Amino acid sequence: MQTIYTDFLVVGAGLAGERAAVEAADAGFSAICLSLVPARRSHSSAAQGGMQASLGNSVMGEGDCPDVHFADTVKGSDWGCDQEVARLFADAAPIEMRRLAHWGVPWNRVVPGKSIYYKGGKQFEKIEAEDKEGLIMARSFGGTAKWRTCYTSDGTGHAVMCTMDNRCAQMGVEVHDKTEAIALLQDGETCYGVVARCLRTGELLIYLSKATMIAAGGFGRIYPNTTNAVICDGGAHTMCVDTGVVPMGNMEAVQFHPTGIVPTDILVTEGCRGDGGTLLDVDEKRFMDVYEPEKAELASRDVVSRWMTYHMREGHGVKSSYGEHLWLDIRHLGEEHITGKLREVYEICTSFLGINPIHQLIPVRPTQHYSMGGIRTNKDGAAYGLKGLFSAGEAACWDMHGFNRLGGNSLAETVVAGGIIGRKIAEYLQGCETEFKTSLINDEVKKQQARIDALINCTNGSENVYKVRKAMQDALHKGANIFRTQEGLETCVASLQDTLIRAKNVGLRSDGRGVNPELASALKLEGQVKMALMVAYGALQRTESRGSHNREDFTARNDRDWLSRTLAYWKNEGDTLPTLEYEPATVAVEIPPGDRGYGHSEIISADDKKE
Amino acid sequence: MSRLLKFNIFRYNPEDAQSEPHMQEFVLEETDSMTLFIALNRIREEHDPSLQFDFCCRAGICGSCGMVINGRPGLACHTKTKDLPGEITLLPLPVFKLVGDLSVDTGSWFRDMYTKTESWIHTNKEFDPTALEERMDNKQAVEIYELERCVECGCCISACGTARLREDFMGAAALNRVARFLIDPRDQRSEHDYYEIIGSDMGIFGCMGLLACEDVCPKHLPLQNQLGFLRRKMGITSLKRIFKK
């Protein structure tokens, strides 16, 4: 069996992982990224809209600065974030955007003079300053006080991903694509690398490292309807869950994006609404301005998704053979804008829906989009529970997003966090010595080989991988969706507990030889169901509404009892529920909890706490 | 009742000594808005769980799912079955190394291409974190992005006559990449530097001008213009080199 050594091993080759690897390589360390797909196919590349950074170059961003960005982020998180982390992020974002420009990102730039823009379907005029000509331009996004989202047309993720991967090639960072990590090498105290499976041959590989980072993106695929790529299945998270000592943070915080298209749930960017698109109901009437007079379509994603669902429940949805939906209207933006700044949207509509958004309405519904929860780390990106294990990007709960993420903040987070944490890892690697125990490695490989053999030989049973996966997805869809209740969540938890037993009894129908995709799905299934239980059980316990977590039976945000972050562990193999612990949402408090200025405002104050 | 679709799919597992390359037939009932992404997943989940194929974003953004669809390279995710006849033949992309069934190894090919073209900005300027960003004309930024939209699906390479004849031909994707850096004011390489990379039969002079690359590009990149642009530029550079000698 092949054993590969590197100083720094990253599971994932998206923006966060590659950015961190560049930082380590820059400091003279060897770095390898493992990836299911070639790096440029990472889900980072699908991000259309842009990256938030308070450069303040556009006239609509005048007066913007890290303080305003920080405040928007904290409000956006519904005070669920770690404020120290949000501060680190807001301060570093402008520098990181400029660095990306230096590395080659073709950011759209300020064009001086008069131009028109739309807000809430109405036309306005702005004049960009002469002295800002050629600086990085920004567009408007939901939940932000200023135009702050840097972009390259609507292919920001793709453009930045290309540049980052170029930088990796230049710095000698290796990307081992078609390679899937299936277990951490660890002794309960330190992480020494991973056991991986080659997706070209099916053979097992050993990767040893001094520092290991999980930067494998979100886990939206545990839901049936999601904007996430098929590789965002939480496989890397399951390795951490399996250790029993690494907690997942805030798993109940799941973001739904207002504009997934029907029926395929492909995302059309928030840039549509940022650029002035409106949401319409069955009567082709606008409704967001009624529920949210101030922000309307540009309230934060949790708020817009919730009102959309509410409006459909009130009987204003458009009926279709795929269930109810609403309309997104960008027709008034005109052909030039739609085929230019929103070209991906144009292509998605024409290729996947067969409609032309210049003349036709786009069918949309809220769809699972982003996992605020993930591998809990401290502000340096070090995972709780295991030395030498780090995490960044969507995979992590570094926690600048709390209970709701603002659009444009996650794409920015990938490179900003990747940079900050990459430097911390380079510091960690300086003078770091380690020893690898061959017995530990051999035992883990044997254990993984035994798991594979049991699946192939149907030793534990012959439950169908895809049917069990569907049962998990359906349970979450029914019980842990945009609106949540005690009854729904209890049913969901019970049903997932049954599914967990079924997941333990999975057996392959195919022979499992070579790359075998059925085996790849089966290896992570049990871990996925455990994660689904963390989502549902965490949501059941959290008797309040905060950001994306919305309890119909507990509608107030309860700062008195719940200004906290959930930590979910799977402590023993035989457990049927995760073990939940809690920690304060933030230790540093720059902005005390208050009203967000949009969404519901029912708040139980922390001051009501009885001493 | 909707159409019954007949799929003829190439099967071969190189990791299985018993496996022989052959075509296998699957029949599915067509559903509303069905794409090849939906169809292939249904075949895997309901008929043969060992079937190998690649999808990632399933939204036409990442380029994973290039395959030969009824004789033409294209992205499977945004191919709607209603635009195809009732009999659909799927083959893996040629030129790239076969992983199994419909899955090919585009990653290694493209990684090799980055190395050959040195696909990064060559500059001696240091980044200064305390300074404002360097200014750039917006039009220029848009032009660069236009060429950077390549999703590396490999369709252009698979449809290329020269690439089918000679393994070392760089193909439209690589030439497009070179054009992207050539027009970028941040890259300080000279035309002579670029000539070293593409001024041969492996590069721009190997192109036979069949232009299937542009015909099949799912992102509609202006590959034909780039080939013409580079050929003119490199032709002139070539003449200059001859007269300099």
PDB file of N, CA and C in Angstrom, chain B residues 52-119:
ATOM      1  N   GLN B  52     -20.202   3.848 -13.758  1.00  0.00           N
ATOM      2  CA  GLN B  52     -19.352   5.004 -13.446  1.00  0.00           C
ATOM      3  C   GLN B  52     -19.599   6.154 -14.420  1.00  0.00           C
ATOM      4  N   PHE B  53     -19.818   7.337 -13.844  1.00  0.00           N
ATOM      5  CA  PHE B  53     -19.898   8.561 -14.645  1.00  0.00           C
ATOM      6  C   PHE B  53     -19.592   9.714 -13.699  1.00  0.00           C
ATOM      7  N   ASP B  54     -19.273  10.876 -14.253  1.00  0.00           N
ATOM      8  CA  ASP B  54     -18.909  12.017 -13.406  1.00  0.00           C
ATOM      9  C   ASP B  54     -19.928  13.141 -13.519  1.00  0.00           C
ATOM     10  N   PHE B  55     -20.401  13.581 -12.373  1.00  0.00           N
ATOM     11  CA  PHE B  55     -21.144  14.831 -12.279  1.00  0.00           C
ATOM     12  C   PHE B  55     -20.639  15.533 -11.041  1.00  0.00           C
ATOM     13  N   CYS B  56     -20.710  16.857 -11.038  1.00  0.00           N
ATOM     14  CA  CYS B  56     -20.370  17.555  -9.801  1.00  0.00           C
ATOM     15  C   CYS B  56     -21.422  18.618  -9.543  1.00  0.00           C
ATOM     16  N   CYS B  57     -21.346  19.749 -10.240  1.00  0.00           N
ATOM     17  CA  CYS B  57     -22.307  20.826  -9.938  1.00  0.00           C
ATOM     18  C   CYS B  57     -23.682  20.514 -10.499  1.00  0.00           C
ATOM     19  N   ARG B  58     -23.780  19.674 -11.500  1.00  0.00           N
ATOM     20  CA  ARG B  58     -24.982  19.332 -12.275  1.00  0.00           C
ATOM     21  C   ARG B  58     -25.715  20.595 -12.792  1.00  0.00           C
ATOM     22  N   ALA B  59     -24.975  21.700 -12.925  1.00  0.00           N
ATOM     23  CA  ALA B  59     -25.595  22.959 -13.345  1.00  0.00           C
ATOM     24  C   ALA B  59     -24.837  23.656 -14.469  1.00  0.00           C
ATOM     25  N   GLY B  60     -23.996  22.911 -15.179  1.00  0.00           N
ATOM     26  CA  GLY B  60     -23.305  23.495 -16.324  1.00  0.00           C
ATOM     27  C   GLY B  60     -22.188  24.458 -15.964  1.00  0.00           C
ATOM     28  N   ILE B  61     -21.728  24.401 -14.714  1.00  0.00           N
ATOM     29  CA  ILE B  61     -20.732  25.367 -14.256  1.00  0.00           C
ATOM     30  C   ILE B  61     -19.349  24.743 -14.092  1.00  0.00           C
ATOM     31  N   CYS B  62     -19.281  23.440 -13.761  1.00  0.00           N
ATOM     32  CA  CYS B  62     -17.995  22.873 -13.353  1.00  0.00           C
ATOM     33  C   CYS B  62     -17.297  22.071 -14.454  1.00  0.00           C
ATOM     34  N   GLY B  63     -18.038  21.566 -15.441  1.00  0.00           N
ATOM     35  CA  GLY B  63     -17.400  20.860 -16.556  1.00  0.00           C
ATOM     36  C   GLY B  63     -17.081  19.392 -16.312  1.00  0.00           C
ATOM     37  N   SER B  64     -17.617  18.792 -15.240  1.00  0.00           N
ATOM     38  CA  SER B  64     -17.296  17.389 -14.916  1.00  0.00           C
ATOM     39  C   SER B  64     -17.831  16.382 -15.927  1.00  0.00           C
ATOM     40  N   CYS B  65     -19.018  16.673 -16.476  1.00  0.00           N
ATOM     41  CA  CYS B  65     -19.798  15.609 -17.102  1.00  0.00           C
ATOM     42  C   CYS B  65     -19.693  15.581 -18.629  1.00  0.00           C
ATOM     43  N   GLY B  66     -18.533  15.968 -19.157  1.00  0.00           N
ATOM     44  CA  GLY B  66     -18.335  15.855 -20.601  1.00  0.00           C
ATOM     45  C   GLY B  66     -18.401  14.393 -21.030  1.00  0.00           C
ATOM     46  N   MET B  67     -19.157  14.103 -22.068  1.00  0.00           N
ATOM     47  CA  MET B  67     -19.183  12.752 -22.637  1.00  0.00           C
ATOM     48  C   MET B  67     -19.666  12.863 -24.080  1.00  0.00           C
ATOM     49  N   VAL B  68     -19.532  11.769 -24.838  1.00  0.00           N
ATOM     50  CA  VAL B  68     -19.974  11.817 -26.226  1.00  0.00           C
ATOM     51  C   VAL B  68     -21.428  11.363 -26.282  1.00  0.00           C
ATOM     52  N   ILE B  69     -22.292  12.318 -26.619  1.00  0.00           N
ATOM     53  CA  ILE B  69     -23.735  12.082 -26.600  1.00  0.00           C
ATOM     54  C   ILE B  69     -24.218  11.986 -28.041  1.00  0.00           C
ATOM     55  N   ASN B  70     -24.666  10.819 -28.418  1.00  0.00           N
ATOM     56  CA  ASN B  70     -25.056  10.574 -29.820  1.00  0.00           C
ATOM     57  C   ASN B  70     -24.027  11.142 -30.796  1.00  0.00           C
ATOM     58  N   GLY B  71     -22.770  10.823 -30.529  1.00  0.00           N
ATOM     59  CA  GLY B  71     -21.710  11.168 -31.459  1.00  0.00           C
ATOM     60  C   GLY B  71     -21.076  12.532 -31.281  1.00  0.00           C
ATOM     61  N   ARG B  72     -21.586  13.319 -30.328  1.00  0.00           N
ATOM     62  CA  ARG B  72     -21.098  14.690 -30.194  1.00  0.00           C
ATOM     63  C   ARG B  72     -20.676  14.961 -28.743  1.00  0.00           C
ATOM     64  N   PRO B  73     -19.445  15.469 -28.523  1.00  0.00           N
ATOM     65  CA  PRO B  73     -19.054  15.766 -27.145  1.00  0.00           C
ATOM     66  C   PRO B  73     -19.896  16.903 -26.571  1.00  0.00           C
ATOM     67  N   GLY B  74     -20.329  16.742 -25.337  1.00  0.00           N
ATOM     68  CA  GLY B  74     -21.152  17.788 -24.707  1.00  0.00           C
ATOM     69  C   GLY B  74     -21.278  17.538 -23.216  1.00  0.00           C
ATOM     70  N   LEU B  75     -21.867  18.494 -22.499  1.00  0.00           N
ATOM     71  CA  LEU B  75     -22.099  18.322 -21.066  1.00  0.00           C
ATOM     72  C   LEU B  75     -23.412  17.574 -20.858  1.00  0.00           C
ATOM     73  N   ALA B  76     -23.339  16.489 -20.098  1.00  0.00           N
ATOM     74  CA  ALA B  76     -24.536  15.672 -19.891  1.00  0.00           C
ATOM     75  C   ALA B  76     -25.559  16.386 -19.008  1.00  0.00           C
ATOM     76  N   CYS B  77     -25.081  17.231 -18.083  1.00  0.00           N
ATOM     77  CA  CYS B  77     -26.028  17.826 -17.122  1.00  0.00           C
ATOM     78  C   CYS B  77     -27.026  18.739 -17.796  1.00  0.00           C
ATOM     79  N   HIS B  78     -26.599  19.479 -18.819  1.00  0.00           N
ATOM     80  CA  HIS B  78     -27.600  20.365 -19.426  1.00  0.00           C
ATOM     81  C   HIS B  78     -28.097  19.862 -20.790  1.00  0.00           C
ATOM     82  N   THR B  79     -27.968  18.540 -20.967  1.00  0.00           N
ATOM     83  CA  THR B  79     -28.574  17.938 -22.150  1.00  0.00           C
ATOM     84  C   THR B  79     -29.940  17.387 -21.754  1.00  0.00           C
ATOM     85  N   LYS B  80     -30.982  17.953 -22.341  1.00  0.00           N
ATOM     86  CA  LYS B  80     -32.341  17.521 -22.002  1.00  0.00           C
ATOM     87  C   LYS B  80     -32.734  16.353 -22.906  1.00  0.00           C
ATOM     88  N   THR B  81     -33.331  15.325 -22.332  1.00  0.00           N
ATOM     89  CA  THR B  81     -33.674  14.156 -23.154  1.00  0.00           C
ATOM     90  C   THR B  81     -34.707  14.509 -24.223  1.00  0.00           C
ATOM     91  N   LYS B  82     -35.525  15.521 -23.962  1.00  0.00           N
ATOM     92  CA  LYS B  82     -36.564  15.865 -24.953  1.00  0.00           C
ATOM     93  C   LYS B  82     -35.940  16.401 -26.242  1.00  0.00           C
ATOM     94  N   ASP B  83     -34.661  16.826 -26.182  1.00  0.00           N
ATOM     95  CA  ASP B  83     -33.980  17.281 -27.392  1.00  0.00           C
ATOM     96  C   ASP B  83     -33.273  16.135 -28.124  1.00  0.00           C
ATOM     97  N   LEU B  84     -33.403  14.929 -27.599  1.00  0.00           N
ATOM     98  CA  LEU B  84     -32.723  13.775 -28.202  1.00  0.00           C
ATOM     99  C   LEU B  84     -33.749  12.786 -28.747  1.00  0.00           C
ATOM    100  N   PRO B  85     -33.318  11.944 -29.709  1.00  0.00           N
ATOM    101  CA  PRO B  85     -34.225  10.889 -30.175  1.00  0.00           C
ATOM    102  C   PRO B  85     -34.406   9.826 -29.085  1.00  0.00           C
ATOM    103  N   GLY B  86     -35.280   8.875 -29.324  1.00  0.00           N
ATOM    104  CA  GLY B  86     -35.589   7.860 -28.327  1.00  0.00           C
ATOM    105  C   GLY B  86     -34.445   6.905 -28.041  1.00  0.00           C
ATOM    106  N   GLU B  87     -33.459   6.885 -28.920  1.00  0.00           N
ATOM    107  CA  GLU B  87     -32.307   6.027 -28.681  1.00  0.00           C
ATOM    108  C   GLU B  87     -31.079   6.909 -28.442  1.00  0.00           C
ATOM    109  N   ILE B  88     -30.461   6.718 -27.289  1.00  0.00           N
ATOM    110  CA  ILE B  88     -29.372   7.611 -26.879  1.00  0.00           C
ATOM    111  C   ILE B  88     -28.105   6.788 -26.642  1.00  0.00           C
ATOM    112  N   THR B  89     -27.034   7.131 -27.361  1.00  0.00           N
ATOM    113  CA  THR B  89     -25.774   6.405 -27.199  1.00  0.00           C
ATOM    114  C   THR B  89     -24.778   7.280 -26.451  1.00  0.00           C
ATOM    115  N   LEU B  90     -24.229   6.747 -25.369  1.00  0.00           N
ATOM    116  CA  LEU B  90     -23.289   7.506 -24.544  1.00  0.00           C
ATOM    117  C   LEU B  90     -21.935   6.811 -24.506  1.00  0.00           C
ATOM    118  N   LEU B  91     -20.894   7.594 -24.837  1.00  0.00           N
ATOM    119  CA  LEU B  91     -19.521   7.081 -24.826  1.00  0.00           C
ATOM    120  C   LEU B  91     -18.642   8.030 -24.031  1.00  0.00           C
ATOM    121  N   PRO B  92     -17.548   7.514 -23.469  1.00  0.00           N
ATOM    122  CA  PRO B  92     -16.636   8.421 -22.758  1.00  0.00           C
ATOM    123  C   PRO B  92     -15.909   9.312 -23.761  1.00  0.00           C
ATOM    124  N   LEU B  93     -15.418  10.466 -23.295  1.00  0.00           N
ATOM    125  CA  LEU B  93     -14.647  11.348 -24.171  1.00  0.00           C
ATOM    126  C   LEU B  93     -13.366  10.641 -24.614  1.00  0.00           C
ATOM    127  N   PRO B  94     -13.035  10.716 -25.905  1.00  0.00           N
ATOM    128  CA  PRO B  94     -11.744  10.184 -26.343  1.00  0.00           C
ATOM    129  C   PRO B  94     -10.610  11.136 -25.923  1.00  0.00           C
ATOM    130  N   VAL B  95      -9.381  10.772 -26.233  1.00  0.00           N
ATOM    131  CA  VAL B  95      -8.144  11.504 -25.916  1.00  0.00           C
ATOM    132  C   VAL B  95      -7.748  11.330 -24.451  1.00  0.00           C
ATOM    133  N   PHE B  96      -8.703  11.550 -23.514  1.00  0.00           N
ATOM    134  CA  PHE B  96      -8.379  11.439 -22.091  1.00  0.00           C
ATOM    135  C   PHE B  96      -8.330   9.973 -21.666  1.00  0.00           C
ATOM    136  N   LYS B  97      -7.557   9.718 -20.604  1.00  0.00           N
ATOM    137  CA  LYS B  97      -7.423   8.346 -20.110  1.00  0.00           C
ATOM    138  C   LYS B  97      -8.758   7.896 -19.499  1.00  0.00           C
ATOM    139  N   LEU B  98      -9.152   6.676 -19.824  1.00  0.00           N
ATOM    140  CA  LEU B  98     -10.416   6.152 -19.305  1.00  0.00           C
ATOM    141  C   LEU B  98     -10.260   5.695 -17.860  1.00  0.00           C
ATOM    142  N   VAL B  99     -11.181   6.134 -17.007  1.00  0.00           N
ATOM    143  CA  VAL B  99     -11.203   5.647 -15.623  1.00  0.00           C
ATOM    144  C   VAL B  99     -12.117   4.423 -15.537  1.00  0.00           C
ATOM    145  N   GLY B 100     -13.222   4.482 -16.238  1.00  0.00           N
ATOM    146  CA  GLY B 100     -14.171   3.366 -16.262  1.00  0.00           C
ATOM    147  C   GLY B 100     -15.500   3.835 -16.804  1.00  0.00           C
ATOM    148  N   ASP B 101     -16.174   3.025 -17.598  1.00  0.00           N
ATOM    149  CA  ASP B 101     -17.467   3.370 -18.206  1.00  0.00           C
ATOM    150  C   ASP B 101     -17.402   4.760 -18.876  1.00  0.00           C
ATOM    151  N   LEU B 102     -18.177   5.733 -18.325  1.00  0.00           N
ATOM    152  CA  LEU B 102     -18.227   7.060 -18.954  1.00  0.00           C
ATOM    153  C   LEU B 102     -17.273   8.065 -18.300  1.00  0.00           C
ATOM    154  N   SER B 103     -16.513   7.581 -17.329  1.00  0.00           N
ATOM    155  CA  SER B 103     -15.653   8.486 -16.555  1.00  0.00           C
ATOM    156  C   SER B 103     -14.237   8.532 -17.130  1.00  0.00           C
ATOM    157  N   VAL B 104     -13.738   9.744 -17.379  1.00  0.00           N
ATOM    158  CA  VAL B 104     -12.362   9.890 -17.882  1.00  0.00           C
ATOM    159  C   VAL B 104     -11.563  10.814 -16.968  1.00  0.00           C
ATOM    160  N   ASP B 105     -10.245  10.771 -17.146  1.00  0.00           N
ATOM    161  CA  ASP B 105      -9.357  11.534 -16.273  1.00  0.00           C
ATOM    162  C   ASP B 105      -8.956  12.854 -16.947  1.00  0.00           C
ATOM    163  N   THR B 106      -9.806  13.871 -16.780  1.00  0.00           N
ATOM    164  CA  THR B 106      -9.460  15.181 -17.348  1.00  0.00           C
ATOM    165  C   THR B 106      -8.483  15.922 -16.437  1.00  0.00           C
ATOM    166  N   GLY B 107      -8.518  15.609 -15.133  1.00  0.00           N
ATOM    167  CA  GLY B 107      -7.693  16.334 -14.158  1.00  0.00           C
ATOM    168  C   GLY B 107      -6.213  16.291 -14.488  1.00  0.00           C
ATOM    169  N   SER B 108      -5.699  15.097 -14.773  1.00  0.00           N
ATOM    170  CA  SER B 108      -4.260  14.965 -15.060  1.00  0.00           C
ATOM    171  C   SER B 108      -3.899  15.729 -16.333  1.00  0.00           C
ATOM    172  N   TRP B 109      -4.749  15.628 -17.333  1.00  0.00           N
ATOM    173  CA  TRP B 109      -4.487  16.309 -18.607  1.00  0.00           C
ATOM    174  C   TRP B 109      -4.358  17.817 -18.401  1.00  0.00           C
ATOM    175  N   PHE B 110      -5.331  18.372 -17.679  1.00  0.00           N
ATOM    176  CA  PHE B 110      -5.325  19.822 -17.494  1.00  0.00           C
ATOM    177  C   PHE B 110      -4.188  20.279 -16.573  1.00  0.00           C
ATOM    178  N   ARG B 111      -3.895  19.450 -15.575  1.00  0.00           N
ATOM    179  CA  ARG B 111      -2.788  19.807 -14.685  1.00  0.00           C
ATOM    180  C   ARG B 111      -1.483  19.878 -15.495  1.00  0.00           C
ATOM    181  N   ASP B 112      -1.315  18.947 -16.402  1.00  0.00           N
ATOM    182  CA  ASP B 112      -0.154  18.914 -17.279  1.00  0.00           C
ATOM    183  C   ASP B 112      -0.123  20.170 -18.164  1.00  0.00           C
ATOM    184  N   MET B 113      -1.302  20.568 -18.603  1.00  0.00           N
ATOM    185  CA  MET B 113      -1.412  21.764 -19.448  1.00  0.00           C
ATOM    186  C   MET B 113      -0.997  23.017 -18.683  1.00  0.00           C
ATOM    187  N   TYR B 114      -1.415  23.130 -17.382  1.00  0.00           N
ATOM    188  CA  TYR B 114      -1.015  24.316 -16.604  1.00  0.00           C
ATOM    189  C   TYR B 114       0.494  24.407 -16.547  1.00  0.00           C
ATOM    190  N   THR B 115       1.116  23.230 -16.361  1.00  0.00           N
ATOM    191  CA  THR B 115       2.572  23.221 -16.212  1.00  0.00           C
ATOM    192  C   THR B 115       3.232  23.669 -17.514  1.00  0.00           C
ATOM    193  N   LYS B 116       2.748  23.112 -18.635  1.00  0.00           N
ATOM    194  CA  LYS B 116       3.335  23.471 -19.930  1.00  0.00           C
ATOM    195  C   LYS B 116       3.158  24.951 -20.239  1.00  0.00           C
ATOM    196  N   THR B 117       1.984  25.482 -19.992  1.00  0.00           N
ATOM    197  CA  THR B 117       1.728  26.879 -20.358  1.00  0.00           C
ATOM    198  C   THR B 117       2.133  27.835 -19.239  1.00  0.00           C
ATOM    199  N   GLU B 118       2.589  27.300 -18.111  1.00  0.00           N
ATOM    200  CA  GLU B 118       2.853  28.119 -16.911  1.00  0.00           C
ATOM    201  C   GLU B 118       1.678  29.061 -16.689  1.00  0.00           C
ATOM    202  N   SER B 119       0.574  28.416 -16.373  1.00  0.00           N
ATOM    203  CA  SER B 119      -0.704  29.100 -16.313  1.00  0.00           C
ATOM    204  C   SER B 119      -0.855  29.942 -15.034  1.00  0.00           C
TER     205      SER B 119
END
